[in-house]
Coordinates of C-alpha atoms in Angstrom, one line a residue:
Chain A
K256 CA -16.1 -11.6 2.4
A257 CA -16.5 -8.8 -0.3
G258 CA -13.1 -7.5 -0.3
V259 CA -12.3 -3.3 -1.8
T260 CA -14.5 -2.2 -4.7
Q261 CA -13.3 0.9 -6.5
T262 CA -15.4 2.5 -9.5
P263 CA -14.8 3.1 -12.7
R264 CA -12.0 0.7 -12.5
Y265 CA -10.8 2.9 -15.7
L266 CA -11.1 6.6 -17.2
I267 CA -11.1 9.0 -19.4
K268 CA -10.8 12.6 -18.3
T269 CA -9.6 16.2 -20.4
R270 CA -6.4 18.8 -18.9
G271 CA -8.8 20.9 -16.7
Q272 CA -12.0 18.7 -15.9
Q273 CA -12.3 17.0 -12.5
V274 CA -12.9 13.7 -11.7
T275 CA -14.8 11.5 -8.4
L276 CA -13.7 8.1 -7.6
S277 CA -15.8 6.2 -5.2
C278 CA -14.1 3.0 -2.7
S279 CA -16.0 0.6 -0.7
P280 CA -14.9 -0.7 2.2
I281 CA -14.5 -3.9 3.4
S282 CA -17.6 -4.4 6.0
G283 CA -16.9 -3.2 9.5
H284 CA -13.8 -1.4 8.3
R285 CA -14.1 2.4 9.3
S286 CA -11.1 3.5 7.9
V287 CA -10.0 4.1 4.5
S288 CA -6.7 5.7 2.6
W289 CA -6.2 6.5 -0.9
Y290 CA -3.0 6.5 -2.7
Q291 CA -1.6 7.6 -6.4
Q292 CA 0.4 5.1 -8.2
T293 CA 3.1 6.5 -11.3
P294 CA 6.1 4.6 -12.5
G295 CA 8.1 7.7 -11.9
Q296 CA 7.2 8.7 -8.2
G297 CA 5.6 4.8 -7.3
L298 CA 3.2 4.8 -4.4
Q299 CA 2.3 7.8 -2.7
F300 CA 0.1 8.2 0.3
L301 CA -2.9 10.7 -0.2
F302 CA -4.9 11.0 2.8
E303 CA -6.6 9.0 5.2
Y304 CA -10.1 8.8 6.9
F305 CA -11.8 7.3 9.9
S306 CA -15.0 7.8 10.9
E307 CA -15.8 10.7 7.8
T308 CA -12.5 12.3 10.1
Q309 CA -10.0 12.8 7.3
R310 CA -6.9 11.8 9.6
N311 CA -3.8 12.2 7.9
K312 CA -2.7 13.6 4.9
G313 CA 0.2 13.4 2.3
N314 CA 1.7 15.9 0.1
F315 CA -0.3 17.0 -2.9
P316 CA -2.1 20.1 -3.8
G317 CA -5.0 21.2 -2.6
R318 CA -6.8 20.1 -6.0
F319 CA -6.9 16.8 -4.4
S320 CA -9.6 16.2 -2.0
G321 CA -11.7 13.1 -0.6
R322 CA -14.1 12.4 1.9
Q323 CA -16.1 10.3 3.7
F324 CA -19.5 9.0 4.4
S325 CA -21.3 7.6 7.5
N326 CA -21.2 4.0 5.7
S327 CA -17.7 4.7 5.5
R328 CA -17.7 4.3 1.6
S329 CA -15.5 7.4 0.7
E330 CA -14.8 10.1 -2.7
M331 CA -11.8 11.2 -3.6
N332 CA -11.9 14.1 -6.1
V333 CA -9.7 15.7 -8.4
S334 CA -9.9 18.8 -9.6
T335 CA -9.0 21.3 -13.0
L336 CA -6.6 18.2 -13.6
E337 CA -3.3 17.6 -15.1
L338 CA -1.8 15.4 -17.3
G339 CA 0.6 14.4 -14.4
D340 CA -2.9 13.5 -12.3
S341 CA -2.3 10.0 -14.9
A342 CA -2.0 7.0 -12.5
L343 CA -3.5 4.3 -10.7
Y344 CA -5.2 5.5 -7.9
L345 CA -5.7 2.7 -5.0
C346 CA -8.3 2.8 -2.2
A347 CA -7.5 1.2 1.0
S348 CA -9.1 -0.2 4.3
S349 CA -8.5 -1.5 7.7
G350 CA -10.9 -2.1 10.9
A351 CA -9.2 0.2 13.0
P352 CA -7.8 3.2 12.8
G353 CA -4.1 3.4 14.5
L354 CA -1.6 1.1 14.5
A355 CA -4.1 -1.5 12.9
A356 CA -5.0 1.0 10.3
L357 CA -1.8 0.0 8.8
E358 CA -2.9 -3.6 7.9
Q359 CA -4.2 -2.3 5.0
Y360 CA -6.2 -4.6 2.1
F361 CA -6.5 -2.1 -1.3
G362 CA -8.9 -2.4 -4.2
P363 CA -8.4 -2.6 -7.6
G364 CA -7.7 1.1 -8.4
T365 CA -9.0 3.0 -10.3
R366 CA -7.1 4.1 -13.3
L367 CA -7.1 7.3 -14.8
T368 CA -5.6 8.6 -18.4
V369 CA -5.6 12.9 -19.3
T370 CA -5.3 13.4 -22.0
Chain B
D49 CA 9.1 7.5 10.0
A50 CA 12.0 5.0 9.6
K51 CA 13.7 5.0 6.1
T52 CA 13.8 1.5 5.0
T53 CA 16.5 0.4 2.3
Q54 CA 15.7 -2.9 0.1
P55 CA 17.6 -4.4 -2.8
P56 CA 15.8 -3.2 -6.0
S57 CA 15.4 -7.1 -7.4
M58 CA 15.9 -10.6 -6.9
D59 CA 15.6 -14.1 -8.8
C60 CA 14.4 -17.0 -6.8
A61 CA 14.3 -21.1 -7.9
E62 CA 10.8 -21.9 -8.1
G63 CA 10.4 -24.5 -5.0
R64 CA 12.8 -23.1 -3.3
A65 CA 13.1 -20.6 -0.1
A66 CA 12.6 -16.5 -1.4
N67 CA 14.9 -14.5 1.8
L68 CA 13.9 -10.4 1.4
P69 CA 16.4 -8.7 3.2
C70 CA 15.8 -4.9 4.8
N71 CA 17.6 -3.0 6.9
H72 CA 15.7 0.3 8.9
S73 CA 18.8 1.3 10.7
T74 CA 17.2 4.5 12.4
I75 CA 14.0 2.7 13.3
S76 CA 12.5 3.5 16.6
G77 CA 11.6 1.4 19.4
N78 CA 7.6 1.7 18.7
E79 CA 8.1 1.4 15.2
Y80 CA 6.4 -1.8 13.7
V81 CA 7.7 -3.0 10.0
Y82 CA 5.3 -4.3 7.9
W83 CA 5.3 -6.1 4.5
Y84 CA 3.6 -6.7 1.5
R85 CA 3.5 -7.3 -2.0
Q86 CA 2.3 -5.6 -5.2
I87 CA 1.0 -8.4 -7.9
H88 CA 2.0 -6.4 -11.4
S89 CA -1.7 -4.9 -12.2
Q90 CA -2.7 -5.6 -8.7
G91 CA -3.6 -3.5 -5.3
P92 CA -0.4 -4.0 -3.1
Q93 CA -1.4 -6.6 -0.4
Y94 CA -0.5 -7.4 3.3
I95 CA 1.1 -9.9 4.0
I96 CA 2.9 -9.8 7.3
H97 CA 3.9 -7.4 9.8
G98 CA 6.1 -7.6 13.4
L99 CA 7.6 -5.6 16.5
K100 CA 11.0 -7.7 17.7
N101 CA 10.0 -11.8 17.8
N102 CA 9.8 -13.3 14.6
E103 CA 6.5 -13.5 13.1
T104 CA 5.0 -16.3 11.2
N105 CA 1.7 -17.0 8.6
E106 CA 0.7 -18.8 6.1
M107 CA 2.4 -17.1 3.5
A108 CA 5.4 -15.9 4.6
S109 CA 8.0 -16.0 8.0
L110 CA 8.7 -12.3 9.5
I111 CA 12.8 -12.6 11.0
I112 CA 13.7 -8.6 12.9
T113 CA 16.9 -9.2 14.2
E114 CA 17.7 -8.8 17.2
D115 CA 18.8 -5.4 17.4
R116 CA 15.8 -4.3 15.0
K117 CA 18.1 -2.6 12.5
S118 CA 17.1 -5.1 10.2
S119 CA 14.2 -7.9 9.3
T120 CA 14.2 -10.7 6.7
L121 CA 11.2 -11.7 4.9
I122 CA 10.9 -15.6 4.1
L123 CA 8.8 -16.7 1.1
P124 CA 9.5 -20.8 2.4
H125 CA 8.9 -22.2 -1.0
A126 CA 8.1 -19.9 -3.6
T127 CA 5.9 -20.1 -7.1
L128 CA 5.6 -18.6 -10.1
R129 CA 3.2 -16.4 -8.6
D130 CA 4.9 -15.2 -5.4
T131 CA 6.7 -12.9 -8.4
A132 CA 5.8 -9.6 -7.5
V133 CA 7.3 -5.9 -6.0
Y134 CA 7.7 -6.8 -1.7
Y135 CA 8.2 -3.5 -0.2
C136 CA 9.1 -3.2 3.4
I137 CA 7.5 -0.4 5.2
A138 CA 8.8 0.5 8.8
T139 CA 6.3 3.1 11.0
G140 CA 4.5 3.9 14.3
G141 CA 2.2 6.3 13.1
F142 CA -1.1 5.7 11.4
K143 CA 0.7 6.4 7.6
T144 CA 2.3 4.0 4.7
I145 CA 4.9 4.9 2.7
F146 CA 6.0 2.7 0.6
G147 CA 9.4 2.8 -0.9
A148 CA 11.3 1.4 -4.3
G149 CA 10.9 -2.0 -3.0
T150 CA 12.5 -5.1 -4.1
R151 CA 11.4 -6.0 -7.7
L152 CA 11.3 -10.8 -7.0
F153 CA 11.0 -12.7 -10.1
V154 CA 10.7 -16.4 -9.5
K155 CA 12.2 -18.2 -11.9
A156 CA 11.0 -22.4 -12.8

């Protein structure tokens, strides 16, 4: 079974621009979560989607948004990029909501650099 | 979600058992203990989880104390490839909140 895939793997953007990252979950998985990882803050939860609905959200500004499509693929968007948005963005999928969603399978991440 | 406390780093000799402790003294009755690890430059990898019984799978064993206030992840025969950051999470909800974890160094 193929794992979680994320595209692109690396991205360089300029301050003020916007970016869209894509995540394809494991086949059959309907829950997708997004995380931001930086050396200073560690792994931080952004949001979780299940069946095209956002179920949980972390403490990030409204510039960070996401969506999930009917095929469970998910995108996250960051508008008006700031230097502090430079990070590894990780997507994780799970086969079910609730506690089972905590058994997550992570993709390799997208490394975003904002200059 | 209960707060967890882990030592920042640990060393282990290759071939020996690695015992990674986690304190979750405020855990509530419906919260599970989950363990993940992250090898450098990769996404975190699920290892194991449990509620109150000890659990074992092909990767590791999880020992939870009877009062559930702490747990230990055991890698029975650590290899160099087990060098990673190990995260202990106590949660009953839908979020996975990662702390700083324990950086395990397996040495030859």
